[in-house]
Short mmCIF file of C-alpha atoms and ligand atoms in Angstrom, two decimals:
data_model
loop_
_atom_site.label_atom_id
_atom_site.label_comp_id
_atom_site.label_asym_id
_atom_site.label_seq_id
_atom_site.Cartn_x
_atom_site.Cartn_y
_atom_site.Cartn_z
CA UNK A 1 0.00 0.00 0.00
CA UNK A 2 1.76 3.22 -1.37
CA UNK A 3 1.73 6.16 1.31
CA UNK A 4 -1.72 8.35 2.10
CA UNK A 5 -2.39 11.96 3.04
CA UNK A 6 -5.58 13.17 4.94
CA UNK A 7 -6.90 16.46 5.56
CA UNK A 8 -9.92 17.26 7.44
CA UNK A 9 -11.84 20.77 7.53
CA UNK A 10 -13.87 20.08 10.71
CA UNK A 11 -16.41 17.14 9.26
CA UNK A 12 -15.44 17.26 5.60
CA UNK A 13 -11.87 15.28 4.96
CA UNK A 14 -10.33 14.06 2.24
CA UNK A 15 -7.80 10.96 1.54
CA UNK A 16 -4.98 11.24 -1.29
CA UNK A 17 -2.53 8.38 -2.72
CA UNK A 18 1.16 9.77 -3.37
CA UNK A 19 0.67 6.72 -6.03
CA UNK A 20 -1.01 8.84 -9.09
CA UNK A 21 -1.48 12.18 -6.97
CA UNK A 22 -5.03 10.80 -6.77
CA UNK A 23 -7.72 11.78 -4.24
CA UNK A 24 -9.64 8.46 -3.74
CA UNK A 25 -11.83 9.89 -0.78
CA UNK A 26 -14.05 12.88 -0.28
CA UNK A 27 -16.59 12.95 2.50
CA UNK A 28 -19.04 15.95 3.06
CA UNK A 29 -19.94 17.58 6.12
CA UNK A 30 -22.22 14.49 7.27
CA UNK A 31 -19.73 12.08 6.57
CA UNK A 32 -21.52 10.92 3.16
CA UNK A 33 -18.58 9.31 0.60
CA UNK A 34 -18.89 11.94 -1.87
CA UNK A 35 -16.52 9.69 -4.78
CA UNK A 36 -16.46 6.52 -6.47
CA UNK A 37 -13.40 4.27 -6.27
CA UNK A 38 -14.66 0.14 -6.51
CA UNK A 39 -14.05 -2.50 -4.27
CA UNK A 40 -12.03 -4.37 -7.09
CA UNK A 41 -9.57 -0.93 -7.18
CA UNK A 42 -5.66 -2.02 -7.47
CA UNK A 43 -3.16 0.46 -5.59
CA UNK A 44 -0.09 -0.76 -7.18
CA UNK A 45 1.59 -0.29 -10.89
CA UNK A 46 0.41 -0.37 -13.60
CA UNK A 47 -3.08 -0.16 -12.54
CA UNK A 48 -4.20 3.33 -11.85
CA UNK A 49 -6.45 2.87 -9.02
CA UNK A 50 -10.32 2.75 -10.02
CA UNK A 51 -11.68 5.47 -8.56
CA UNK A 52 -11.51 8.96 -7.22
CA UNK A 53 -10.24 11.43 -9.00
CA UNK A 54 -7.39 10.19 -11.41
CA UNK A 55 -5.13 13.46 -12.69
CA UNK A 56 -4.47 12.34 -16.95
CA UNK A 57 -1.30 14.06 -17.97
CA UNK A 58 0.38 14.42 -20.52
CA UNK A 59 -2.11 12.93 -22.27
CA UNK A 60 -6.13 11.75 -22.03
CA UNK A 61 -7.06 8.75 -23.25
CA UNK A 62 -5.33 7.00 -26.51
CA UNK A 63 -5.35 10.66 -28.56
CA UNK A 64 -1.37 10.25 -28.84
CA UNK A 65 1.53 7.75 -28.06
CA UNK A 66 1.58 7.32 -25.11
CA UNK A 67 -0.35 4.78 -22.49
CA UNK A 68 -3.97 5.48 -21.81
CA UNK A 69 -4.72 8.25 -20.09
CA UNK A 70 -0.79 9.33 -20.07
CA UNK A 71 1.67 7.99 -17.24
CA UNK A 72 0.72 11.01 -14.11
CA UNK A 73 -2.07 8.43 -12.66
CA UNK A 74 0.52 5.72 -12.60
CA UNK A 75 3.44 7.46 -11.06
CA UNK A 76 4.34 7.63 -7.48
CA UNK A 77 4.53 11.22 -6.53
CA UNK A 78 6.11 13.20 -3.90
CA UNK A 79 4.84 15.70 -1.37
CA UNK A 80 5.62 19.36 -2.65
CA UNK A 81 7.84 20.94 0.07
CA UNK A 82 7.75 24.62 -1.57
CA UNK A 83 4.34 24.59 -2.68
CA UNK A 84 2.79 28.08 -4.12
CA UNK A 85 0.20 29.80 -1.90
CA UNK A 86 -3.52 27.99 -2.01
CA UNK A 87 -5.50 30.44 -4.27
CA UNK A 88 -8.54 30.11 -1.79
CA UNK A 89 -9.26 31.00 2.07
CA UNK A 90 -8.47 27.64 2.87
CA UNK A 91 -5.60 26.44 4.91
CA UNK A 92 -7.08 23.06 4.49
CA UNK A 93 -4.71 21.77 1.82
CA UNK A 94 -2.32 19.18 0.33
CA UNK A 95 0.51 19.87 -2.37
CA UNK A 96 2.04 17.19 -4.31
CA UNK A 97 4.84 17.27 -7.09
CA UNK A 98 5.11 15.08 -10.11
CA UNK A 99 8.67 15.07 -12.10
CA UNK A 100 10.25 13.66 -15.36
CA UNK A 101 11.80 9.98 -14.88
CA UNK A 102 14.74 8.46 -16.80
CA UNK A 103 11.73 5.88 -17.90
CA UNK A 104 9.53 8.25 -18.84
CA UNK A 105 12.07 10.60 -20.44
CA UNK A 106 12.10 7.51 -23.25
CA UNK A 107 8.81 8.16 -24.68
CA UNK A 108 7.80 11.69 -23.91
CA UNK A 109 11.33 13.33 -23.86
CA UNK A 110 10.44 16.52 -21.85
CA UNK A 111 11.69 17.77 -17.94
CA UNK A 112 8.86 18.94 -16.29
CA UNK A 113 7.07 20.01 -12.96
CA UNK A 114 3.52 18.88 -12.03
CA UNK A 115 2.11 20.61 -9.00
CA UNK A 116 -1.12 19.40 -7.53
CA UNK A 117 -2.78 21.58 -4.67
CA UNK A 118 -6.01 19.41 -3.50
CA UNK A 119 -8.12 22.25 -1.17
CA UNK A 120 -11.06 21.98 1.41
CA UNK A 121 -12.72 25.70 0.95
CA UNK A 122 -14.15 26.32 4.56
CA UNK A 123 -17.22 25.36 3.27
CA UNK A 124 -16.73 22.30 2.46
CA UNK A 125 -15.81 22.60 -1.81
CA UNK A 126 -13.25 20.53 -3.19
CA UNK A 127 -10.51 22.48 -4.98
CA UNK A 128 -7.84 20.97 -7.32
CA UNK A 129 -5.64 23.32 -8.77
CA UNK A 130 -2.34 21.81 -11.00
CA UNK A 131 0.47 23.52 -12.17
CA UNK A 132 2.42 22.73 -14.95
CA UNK A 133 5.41 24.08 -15.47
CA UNK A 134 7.98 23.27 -18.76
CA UNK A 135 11.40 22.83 -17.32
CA UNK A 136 13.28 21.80 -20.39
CA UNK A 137 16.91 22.74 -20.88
CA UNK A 138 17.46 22.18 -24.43
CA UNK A 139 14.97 25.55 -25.04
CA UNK A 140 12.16 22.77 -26.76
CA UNK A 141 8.34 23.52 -26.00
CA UNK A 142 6.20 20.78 -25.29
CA UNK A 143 2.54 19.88 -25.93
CA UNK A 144 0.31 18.00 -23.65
CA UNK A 145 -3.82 17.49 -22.71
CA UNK A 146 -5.15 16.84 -19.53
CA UNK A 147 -8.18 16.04 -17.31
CA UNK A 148 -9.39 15.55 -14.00
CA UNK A 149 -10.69 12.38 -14.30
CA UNK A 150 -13.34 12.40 -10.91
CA UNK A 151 -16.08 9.34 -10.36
CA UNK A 152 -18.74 10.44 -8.91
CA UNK A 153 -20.28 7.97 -5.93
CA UNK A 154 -24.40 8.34 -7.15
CA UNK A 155 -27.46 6.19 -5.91
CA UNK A 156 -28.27 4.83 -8.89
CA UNK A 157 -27.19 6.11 -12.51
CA UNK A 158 -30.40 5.52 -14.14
CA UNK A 159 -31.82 9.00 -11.91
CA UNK A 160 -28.80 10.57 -13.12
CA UNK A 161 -28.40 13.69 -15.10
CA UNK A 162 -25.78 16.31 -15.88
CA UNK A 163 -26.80 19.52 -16.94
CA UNK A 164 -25.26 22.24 -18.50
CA UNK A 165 -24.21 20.64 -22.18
CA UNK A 166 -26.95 20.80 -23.92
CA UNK A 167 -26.35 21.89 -27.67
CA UNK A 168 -22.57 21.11 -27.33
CA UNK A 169 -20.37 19.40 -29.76
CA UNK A 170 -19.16 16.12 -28.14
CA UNK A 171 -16.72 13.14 -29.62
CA UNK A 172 -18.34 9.96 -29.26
CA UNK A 173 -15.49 7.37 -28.26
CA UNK A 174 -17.92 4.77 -28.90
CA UNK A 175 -18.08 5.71 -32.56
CA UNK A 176 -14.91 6.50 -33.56
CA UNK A 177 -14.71 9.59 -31.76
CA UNK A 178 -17.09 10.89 -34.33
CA UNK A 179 -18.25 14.83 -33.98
CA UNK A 180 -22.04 14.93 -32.49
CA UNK A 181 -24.17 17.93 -31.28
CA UNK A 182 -26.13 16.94 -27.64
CA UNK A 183 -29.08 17.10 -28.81
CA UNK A 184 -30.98 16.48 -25.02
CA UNK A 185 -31.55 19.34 -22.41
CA UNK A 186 -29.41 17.36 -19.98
CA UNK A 187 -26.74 14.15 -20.23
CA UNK A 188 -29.15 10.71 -18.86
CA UNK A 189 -27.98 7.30 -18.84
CA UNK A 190 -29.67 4.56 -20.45
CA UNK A 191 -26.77 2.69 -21.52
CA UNK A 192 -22.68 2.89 -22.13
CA UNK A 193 -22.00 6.33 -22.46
CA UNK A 194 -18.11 7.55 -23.65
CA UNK A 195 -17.74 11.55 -24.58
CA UNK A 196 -15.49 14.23 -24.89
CA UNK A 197 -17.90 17.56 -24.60
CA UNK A 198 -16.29 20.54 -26.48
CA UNK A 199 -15.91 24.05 -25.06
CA UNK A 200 -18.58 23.28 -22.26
CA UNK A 201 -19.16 26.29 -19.76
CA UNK A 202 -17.69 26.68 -16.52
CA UNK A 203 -20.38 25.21 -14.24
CA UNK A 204 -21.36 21.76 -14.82
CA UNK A 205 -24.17 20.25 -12.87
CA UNK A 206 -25.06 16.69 -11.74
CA UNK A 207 -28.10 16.07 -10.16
CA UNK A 208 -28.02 12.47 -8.71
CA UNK A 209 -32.24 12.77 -8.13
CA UNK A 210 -32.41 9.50 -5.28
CA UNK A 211 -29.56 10.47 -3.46
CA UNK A 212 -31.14 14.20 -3.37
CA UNK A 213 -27.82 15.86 -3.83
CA UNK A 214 -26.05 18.05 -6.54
CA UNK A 215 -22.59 18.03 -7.89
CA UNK A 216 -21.65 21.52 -9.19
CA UNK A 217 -18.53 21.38 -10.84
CA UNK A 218 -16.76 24.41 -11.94
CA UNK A 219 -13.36 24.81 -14.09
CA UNK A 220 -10.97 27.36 -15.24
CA UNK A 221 -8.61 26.29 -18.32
CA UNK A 222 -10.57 23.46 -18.88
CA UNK A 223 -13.01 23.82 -21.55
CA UNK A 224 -13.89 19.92 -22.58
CA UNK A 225 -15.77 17.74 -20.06
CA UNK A 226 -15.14 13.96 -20.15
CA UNK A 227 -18.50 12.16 -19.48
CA UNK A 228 -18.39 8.15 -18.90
CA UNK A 229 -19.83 5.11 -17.58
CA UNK A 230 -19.32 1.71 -18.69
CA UNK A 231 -22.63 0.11 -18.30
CA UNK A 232 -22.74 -3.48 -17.70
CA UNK A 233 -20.96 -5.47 -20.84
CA UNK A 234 -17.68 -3.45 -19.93
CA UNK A 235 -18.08 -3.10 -16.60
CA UNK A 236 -18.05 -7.14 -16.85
CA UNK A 237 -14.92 -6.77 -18.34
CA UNK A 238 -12.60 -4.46 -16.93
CA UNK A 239 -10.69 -6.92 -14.02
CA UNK A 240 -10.13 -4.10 -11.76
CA UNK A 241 -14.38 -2.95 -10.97
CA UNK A 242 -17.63 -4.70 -10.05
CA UNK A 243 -19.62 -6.02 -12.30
CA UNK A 244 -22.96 -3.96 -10.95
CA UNK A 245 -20.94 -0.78 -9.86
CA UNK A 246 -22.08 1.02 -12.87
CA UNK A 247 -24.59 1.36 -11.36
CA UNK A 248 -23.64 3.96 -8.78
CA UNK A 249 -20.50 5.47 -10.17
CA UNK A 250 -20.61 8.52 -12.71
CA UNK A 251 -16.97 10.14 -14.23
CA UNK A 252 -17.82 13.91 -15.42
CA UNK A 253 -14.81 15.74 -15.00
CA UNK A 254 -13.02 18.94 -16.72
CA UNK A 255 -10.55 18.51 -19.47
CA UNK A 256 -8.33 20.22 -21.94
CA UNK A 257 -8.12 17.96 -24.75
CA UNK A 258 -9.27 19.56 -28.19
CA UNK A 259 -6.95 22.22 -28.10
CA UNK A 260 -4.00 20.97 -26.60
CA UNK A 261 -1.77 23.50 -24.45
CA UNK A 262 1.71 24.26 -25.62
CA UNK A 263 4.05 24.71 -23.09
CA UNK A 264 7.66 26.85 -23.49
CA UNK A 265 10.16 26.44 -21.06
CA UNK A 266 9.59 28.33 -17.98
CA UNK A 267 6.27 28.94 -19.01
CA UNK A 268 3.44 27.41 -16.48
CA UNK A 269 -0.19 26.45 -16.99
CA UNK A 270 -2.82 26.24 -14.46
CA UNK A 271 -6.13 24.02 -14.23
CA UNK A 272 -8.56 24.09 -11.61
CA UNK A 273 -11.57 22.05 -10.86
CA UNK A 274 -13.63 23.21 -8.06
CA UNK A 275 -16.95 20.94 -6.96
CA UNK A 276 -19.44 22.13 -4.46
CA UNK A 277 -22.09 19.41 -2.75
CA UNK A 278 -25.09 21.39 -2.55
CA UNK A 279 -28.64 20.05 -1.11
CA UNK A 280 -31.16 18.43 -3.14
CA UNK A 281 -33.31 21.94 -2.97
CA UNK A 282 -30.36 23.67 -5.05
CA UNK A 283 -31.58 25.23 -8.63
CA UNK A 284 -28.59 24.49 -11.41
CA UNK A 285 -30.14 27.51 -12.95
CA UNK A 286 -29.23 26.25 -16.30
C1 BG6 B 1 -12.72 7.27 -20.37
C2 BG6 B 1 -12.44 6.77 -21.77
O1 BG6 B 1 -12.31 8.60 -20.26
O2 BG6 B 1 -12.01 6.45 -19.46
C3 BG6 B 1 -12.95 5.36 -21.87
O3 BG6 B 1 -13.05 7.62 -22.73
C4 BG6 B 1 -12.23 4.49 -20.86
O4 BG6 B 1 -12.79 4.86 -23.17
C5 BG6 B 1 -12.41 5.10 -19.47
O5 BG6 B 1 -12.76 3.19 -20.89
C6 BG6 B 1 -11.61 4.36 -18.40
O6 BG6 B 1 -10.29 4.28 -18.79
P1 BG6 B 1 -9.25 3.38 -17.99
O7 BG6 B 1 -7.97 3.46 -18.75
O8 BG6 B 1 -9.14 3.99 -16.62
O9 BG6 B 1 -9.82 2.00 -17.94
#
């Protein structure tokens, strides 16, 4: 079992693996589990653990060379002992570093600093900011896309929606990443669902109806928003989750992915992803 850091803001606390800088546990004020990760989850290489909130750098999903969802989620990281300041009120925070490896060096040939802040606001929000910075000597810029890759723990997926990308582009992975307009006034789930939205708006909303709660989700230098659950036939299939926990898991998380960001060195790009649990009375107003 690879190292853990916990922070607590009163009730809310929050649990994150140095193996893939990943946040695997979010609990609200009342002690509700606010994120997925599956029973089946693996903690050791190469499995990313199944769950949480997986950070995909320097690439999301197979759009390039390099492994699936690039190699950040399958790295051990370190804690960050100069981290910057948090941008919020909190003082409720963790700070974790990712670095270039010989190993890694072989297939995407860049030095580089990752710096992950994970915040509790006072009220209770969950606040990932990351940092990248390019720290390559030989004056070359490098290219990357990234996402916040957060499951969602819901009651049951079928009372499900997301709101907030209706009459957006998407790419359908299921069909060849194909171009499609959303065509519904929210996201539901009826079956496997596999999509890159396209310049989505800051606040995404999902309303998990049973559990009467609300996700809203809110991002800065992220326009896409990956949107995914497996349904049953893959969920059968992947070695590493529960056959029936599609059922109560949900990934919608903020991305940069159509328009890559270029990096040169010394240059630094920041991407934050802020949720809020609100009560079931909330209005998305969208
Ligand atoms: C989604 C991809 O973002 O992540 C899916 O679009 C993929 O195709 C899913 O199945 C999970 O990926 P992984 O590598 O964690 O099994």
């Amino acid at each position: 079992m690879y190292n853990t850091k916990s922070i607590s803001n009163s009730f809310p606390t929050i649990r994150v693996y140095l193996y893939g800088g990943q946040v695997t546990s979010w609990k609200n004020n009342s002690g509700e589990q606010q994120l997925f990760l599956s029973k089946k989850a693996s903690f050791k290489p190469p499995k990313a653990i199944r769950g949480g909130i997986q950070i995909c750098f320097p690439q999301l999903g197979n759009h390039g060379v390099l492994e699936q969802h690039g190699f950040a989620r399958n790295r051990l990281w370190s804690v960050d002992e100069s981290p910057p300041l948090p941008d919020t009120t909190s003082d409720c925070h963790i700070d974790l570093i990712l670095k270039q490896s010989e190993e890694d060096m072989k297939t995407w040939p860049h030095s580089y600093e990752l710096r992950l802040q994970v915040a509790l606001s006072p009220r209770g929000d969950l606040i990932l900011t990351s940092r990248i910075k390019n720290k390559n000597a030989d004056g070359k810029p490098f290219q990357f896309t990234f996402a916040y890759h957060t499951y969602f723990s819901v009651s049951d997926i079928s009372e499900v929606r997301v709101e907030g990308l209706d009459t957006l582009d998407y790419h359908d992975n299921l069909q060849s990443k194909i171009r499609c307009t959303e065509q519904g006034d929210a996201v539901v789930f009826e079956s496997e669902v596999d999509r890159i939205y396209l310049s989505a708006p800051p606040k995404i909303v999902t309303i998990d109806h049973e559990k009467k709660r609300t996700f809203v989700l809110r991002k800065k230098e992220l326009p896409d928003v990956v949107v995914w659950n497996p349904w049953d036939r893959k969920a059968k299939a992947m070695p590493d989750f529960g056959a029936e926990e599609y059922k109560c898991m949900l990934c919608v998380g903020a991305a940069r992915i159509e328009k890559p960001i270029t990096l040169r060195p010394g240059e630094e790009w920041q991407g934050r992803q802020e949720i809020s649990p609100v009560p079931s009375s909330y209005s998305s107003g969208l």
